[in-house]
Amino acid sequence: MKDLLRLKTSLNEEIENILNAQIKVEAHSSSVYLAMSSWCDDQGYDFSADFFAKQSEEERKHMMKLFNYVNDRGGRAISPEIVNIPADFESFRGVFEQMLEQEMYVTQQFNNIADKCIKLKDFVTFQFIQWFLEEQIEEEYVARRILEMFDVIGEEGTGRWEIDKHVHKVSYEG
Ligand SMILES: [Fe+2]
Ligand SMILES: [Fe+2]
């Protein structure tokens, strides 16, 4: 019977823990983007409000992709508790700066997971997270391109209004 119990999961405990930590990071990202969406809406940046609402949904999907993976491998995914979500942001530009910082942090976390997978020889999880690493190229690219618009268009006069109109048009072709 004991042997059967051990066969229940093929996931190393450390890998299970680090994936659960990432589930929490994705859930946190989703909530922060939702807060940004609400702030943008309140400030009259309607296109950005939509943009961040979609980003929030994307992060929720990332969370569920990790969540299902942990359970499918016989581990136990933990529904994360999310705290410290801001309601206020300093500026329109600041919101996108925070987006880039958040995405760079997420990329770093996936690099750490990849590193752990190699150390523990979990090549299945290593392969699984490649999708996320590729996704991060796009996420960082979009945030950087939008921040560039602040420099190119400028924030004076109708600048912010113009930037808001173009936010959702930024895409990564790969
Ligand atoms: Fe994500
Ligand atoms: Fe993201």
mmCIF file of C-alpha atoms and ligand atoms in Angstrom:
data_model
loop_
_atom_site.group_PDB
_atom_site.id
_atom_site.type_symbol
_atom_site.label_atom_id
_atom_site.label_comp_id
_atom_site.label_asym_id
_atom_site.label_seq_id
_atom_site.Cartn_x
_atom_site.Cartn_y
_atom_site.Cartn_z
ATOM 1 C CA MET A 1 0.000 0.000 0.000
ATOM 2 C CA LYS A 2 2.807 2.380 0.882
ATOM 3 C CA ASP A 3 4.358 1.904 -2.519
ATOM 4 C CA LEU A 4 1.071 2.764 -4.171
ATOM 5 C CA LEU A 5 0.844 6.001 -2.190
ATOM 6 C CA ARG A 6 4.287 7.014 -3.328
ATOM 7 C CA LEU A 7 3.232 6.347 -6.897
ATOM 8 C CA LYS A 8 0.426 8.898 -6.592
ATOM 9 C CA THR A 9 2.686 11.755 -7.576
ATOM 10 C CA SER A 10 5.613 12.012 -9.928
ATOM 11 C CA LEU A 11 6.240 15.564 -8.816
ATOM 12 C CA ASN A 12 9.214 16.354 -6.612
ATOM 13 C CA GLU A 13 8.070 18.214 -3.491
ATOM 14 C CA GLU A 14 10.362 21.173 -4.182
ATOM 15 C CA ILE A 15 8.989 21.464 -7.715
ATOM 16 C CA GLU A 16 5.432 21.267 -6.403
ATOM 17 C CA ASN A 17 6.186 24.081 -3.942
ATOM 18 C CA ILE A 18 7.844 26.345 -6.486
ATOM 19 C CA LEU A 19 4.943 25.820 -8.927
ATOM 20 C CA ASN A 20 2.448 26.640 -6.178
ATOM 21 C CA ALA A 21 4.433 29.802 -5.468
ATOM 22 C CA GLN A 22 4.164 30.691 -9.161
ATOM 23 C CA ILE A 23 0.398 30.040 -9.098
ATOM 24 C CA LYS A 24 0.265 32.740 -6.438
ATOM 25 C CA VAL A 25 2.414 35.129 -8.482
ATOM 26 C CA GLU A 26 0.117 34.737 -11.519
ATOM 27 C CA ALA A 27 -2.982 35.254 -9.366
ATOM 28 C CA HIS A 28 -1.385 38.354 -7.861
ATOM 29 C CA SER A 29 -0.560 39.676 -11.350
ATOM 30 C CA SER A 30 -4.145 39.076 -12.413
ATOM 31 C CA SER A 31 -5.469 41.075 -9.450
ATOM 32 C CA VAL A 32 -2.989 43.923 -9.953
ATOM 33 C CA TYR A 33 -3.967 44.214 -13.628
ATOM 34 C CA LEU A 34 -7.620 44.284 -12.646
ATOM 35 C CA ALA A 35 -6.856 47.118 -10.205
ATOM 36 C CA MET A 36 -4.989 48.957 -12.989
ATOM 37 C CA SER A 37 -7.988 48.455 -15.276
ATOM 38 C CA SER A 38 -10.293 50.040 -12.724
ATOM 39 C CA TRP A 39 -7.915 52.968 -12.107
ATOM 40 C CA CYS A 40 -7.564 53.619 -15.870
ATOM 41 C CA ASP A 41 -11.330 53.458 -16.273
ATOM 42 C CA ASP A 42 -11.753 55.975 -13.463
ATOM 43 C CA GLN A 43 -9.183 58.309 -15.020
ATOM 44 C CA GLY A 44 -10.851 58.181 -18.439
ATOM 45 C CA TYR A 45 -8.267 55.952 -20.132
ATOM 46 C CA ASP A 46 -10.872 53.621 -21.583
ATOM 47 C CA PHE A 47 -8.683 51.698 -24.027
ATOM 48 C CA SER A 48 -6.095 51.041 -21.336
ATOM 49 C CA ALA A 49 -8.859 49.913 -18.985
ATOM 50 C CA ASP A 50 -9.833 47.273 -21.574
ATOM 51 C CA PHE A 51 -6.188 46.398 -22.167
ATOM 52 C CA PHE A 52 -5.568 45.708 -18.464
ATOM 53 C CA ALA A 53 -8.839 43.806 -18.076
ATOM 54 C CA LYS A 54 -7.636 41.482 -20.859
ATOM 55 C CA GLN A 55 -4.187 41.230 -19.249
ATOM 56 C CA SER A 56 -5.912 40.252 -16.012
ATOM 57 C CA GLU A 57 -7.778 37.451 -17.789
ATOM 58 C CA GLU A 58 -4.531 36.246 -19.396
ATOM 59 C CA GLU A 59 -2.817 36.013 -16.000
ATOM 60 C CA ARG A 60 -5.763 34.065 -14.627
ATOM 61 C CA LYS A 61 -5.329 31.609 -17.527
ATOM 62 C CA HIS A 62 -1.617 31.323 -16.724
ATOM 63 C CA MET A 63 -2.529 30.572 -13.128
ATOM 64 C CA MET A 64 -4.963 27.841 -14.178
ATOM 65 C CA LYS A 65 -2.456 26.307 -16.607
ATOM 66 C CA LEU A 66 -0.011 25.872 -13.703
ATOM 67 C CA PHE A 67 -2.801 24.849 -11.334
ATOM 68 C CA ASN A 68 -4.018 22.056 -13.615
ATOM 69 C CA TYR A 69 -0.480 20.891 -14.304
ATOM 70 C CA VAL A 70 0.291 20.429 -10.601
ATOM 71 C CA ASN A 71 -2.889 18.401 -10.098
ATOM 72 C CA ASP A 72 -2.447 16.408 -13.309
ATOM 73 C CA ARG A 73 0.999 15.335 -12.150
ATOM 74 C CA GLY A 74 -0.490 14.070 -8.904
ATOM 75 C CA GLY A 75 0.470 17.043 -6.767
ATOM 76 C CA ARG A 76 -1.910 19.365 -4.988
ATOM 77 C CA ALA A 77 -2.423 22.848 -6.377
ATOM 78 C CA ILE A 78 -3.134 25.454 -3.728
ATOM 79 C CA SER A 79 -5.761 28.143 -4.317
ATOM 80 C CA PRO A 80 -3.756 31.259 -3.421
ATOM 81 C CA GLU A 81 -4.655 33.998 -0.977
ATOM 82 C CA ILE A 82 -4.153 37.384 -2.622
ATOM 83 C CA VAL A 83 -3.360 40.415 -0.492
ATOM 84 C CA ASN A 84 -1.925 43.936 -0.921
ATOM 85 C CA ILE A 85 -3.585 44.925 -4.175
ATOM 86 C CA PRO A 86 -3.384 48.706 -4.633
ATOM 87 C CA ALA A 87 -6.432 50.716 -5.661
ATOM 88 C CA ASP A 88 -4.467 53.840 -6.525
ATOM 89 C CA PHE A 89 -1.618 54.442 -8.922
ATOM 90 C CA GLU A 90 0.594 57.496 -9.206
ATOM 91 C CA SER A 91 0.359 58.184 -12.915
ATOM 92 C CA PHE A 92 -0.679 56.807 -16.300
ATOM 93 C CA ARG A 93 2.936 56.185 -17.219
ATOM 94 C CA GLY A 94 3.608 54.713 -13.769
ATOM 95 C CA VAL A 95 1.023 52.014 -14.389
ATOM 96 C CA PHE A 96 2.931 50.789 -17.454
ATOM 97 C CA GLU A 97 6.257 51.044 -15.639
ATOM 98 C CA GLN A 98 4.809 48.821 -12.942
ATOM 99 C CA MET A 99 3.560 46.439 -15.638
ATOM 100 C CA LEU A 100 7.084 46.106 -17.062
ATOM 101 C CA GLU A 101 8.586 45.605 -13.582
ATOM 102 C CA GLN A 102 6.000 42.933 -12.808
ATOM 103 C CA GLU A 103 6.624 41.085 -16.073
ATOM 104 C CA MET A 104 10.400 41.227 -15.595
ATOM 105 C CA TYR A 105 9.912 39.752 -12.124
ATOM 106 C CA VAL A 106 7.735 36.954 -13.547
ATOM 107 C CA THR A 107 10.386 36.162 -16.177
ATOM 108 C CA GLN A 108 12.973 35.915 -13.405
ATOM 109 C CA GLN A 109 10.710 33.548 -11.456
ATOM 110 C CA PHE A 110 10.342 31.241 -14.465
ATOM 111 C CA ASN A 111 14.106 31.295 -14.943
ATOM 112 C CA ASN A 112 14.429 30.178 -11.317
ATOM 113 C CA ILE A 113 11.916 27.384 -11.914
ATOM 114 C CA ALA A 114 13.827 26.278 -15.022
ATOM 115 C CA ASP A 115 17.028 26.266 -12.982
ATOM 116 C CA LYS A 116 15.441 24.121 -10.276
ATOM 117 C CA CYS A 117 14.018 21.707 -12.881
ATOM 118 C CA ILE A 118 17.490 21.146 -14.298
ATOM 119 C CA LYS A 119 19.067 20.693 -10.847
ATOM 120 C CA LEU A 120 16.402 18.137 -9.867
ATOM 121 C CA LYS A 121 16.318 16.583 -13.342
ATOM 122 C CA ASP A 122 12.593 17.220 -13.801
ATOM 123 C CA PHE A 123 12.692 17.547 -17.573
ATOM 124 C CA VAL A 124 8.927 17.169 -17.951
ATOM 125 C CA THR A 125 8.274 20.326 -15.909
ATOM 126 C CA PHE A 126 11.238 21.972 -17.614
ATOM 127 C CA GLN A 127 9.529 21.404 -20.955
ATOM 128 C CA PHE A 128 6.149 22.477 -19.582
ATOM 129 C CA ILE A 129 7.435 25.899 -18.496
ATOM 130 C CA GLN A 130 9.031 26.689 -21.876
ATOM 131 C CA TRP A 131 5.617 27.978 -22.985
ATOM 132 C CA PHE A 132 5.641 30.495 -20.124
ATOM 133 C CA LEU A 133 9.185 31.646 -20.884
ATOM 134 C CA GLU A 134 8.205 32.310 -24.499
ATOM 135 C CA GLU A 135 5.080 34.119 -23.342
ATOM 136 C CA GLN A 136 7.267 36.381 -21.199
ATOM 137 C CA ILE A 137 9.147 37.618 -24.280
ATOM 138 C CA GLU A 138 5.843 38.962 -25.581
ATOM 139 C CA GLU A 139 4.700 40.395 -22.238
ATOM 140 C CA GLU A 140 7.922 42.351 -21.726
ATOM 141 C CA TYR A 141 7.981 43.474 -25.360
ATOM 142 C CA VAL A 142 4.463 44.928 -25.175
ATOM 143 C CA ALA A 143 5.174 46.795 -21.919
ATOM 144 C CA ARG A 144 8.402 48.265 -23.348
ATOM 145 C CA ARG A 145 6.761 49.322 -26.606
ATOM 146 C CA ILE A 146 3.970 51.106 -24.733
ATOM 147 C CA LEU A 147 6.510 52.908 -22.526
ATOM 148 C CA GLU A 148 8.324 54.014 -25.681
ATOM 149 C CA MET A 149 5.105 55.704 -26.820
ATOM 150 C CA PHE A 150 5.296 57.936 -23.751
ATOM 151 C CA ASP A 151 8.676 59.160 -24.995
ATOM 152 C CA VAL A 152 7.771 59.371 -28.672
ATOM 153 C CA ILE A 153 4.287 60.903 -28.392
ATOM 154 C CA GLY A 154 4.902 62.769 -25.142
ATOM 155 C CA GLU A 155 2.398 63.441 -22.379
ATOM 156 C CA GLU A 156 1.693 67.087 -23.109
ATOM 157 C CA GLY A 157 -1.667 68.308 -24.433
ATOM 158 C CA THR A 158 -3.577 65.395 -25.929
ATOM 159 C CA GLY A 159 -0.549 63.112 -25.562
ATOM 160 C CA ARG A 160 -1.998 60.771 -22.934
ATOM 161 C CA TRP A 161 -5.272 60.574 -24.817
ATOM 162 C CA GLU A 162 -3.302 59.627 -27.947
ATOM 163 C CA ILE A 163 -1.230 57.025 -26.093
ATOM 164 C CA ASP A 164 -4.371 55.482 -24.585
ATOM 165 C CA LYS A 165 -5.845 55.081 -28.084
ATOM 166 C CA HIS A 166 -2.791 53.111 -29.259
ATOM 167 C CA VAL A 167 -2.134 50.875 -26.250
ATOM 168 C CA HIS A 168 -4.167 47.884 -27.487
ATOM 169 C CA LYS A 169 -2.611 48.085 -30.957
ATOM 170 C CA VAL A 170 0.817 47.096 -29.689
ATOM 171 C CA SER A 171 1.450 43.465 -30.562
ATOM 172 C CA TYR A 172 4.375 41.106 -30.722
ATOM 173 C CA GLU A 173 4.902 39.327 -34.031
ATOM 174 C CA GLY A 174 7.714 37.098 -32.787
HETATM 175 FE FE FE B 1 1.614 35.396 -16.526
HETATM 176 FE FE FE B 2 2.166 38.528 -17.711
#
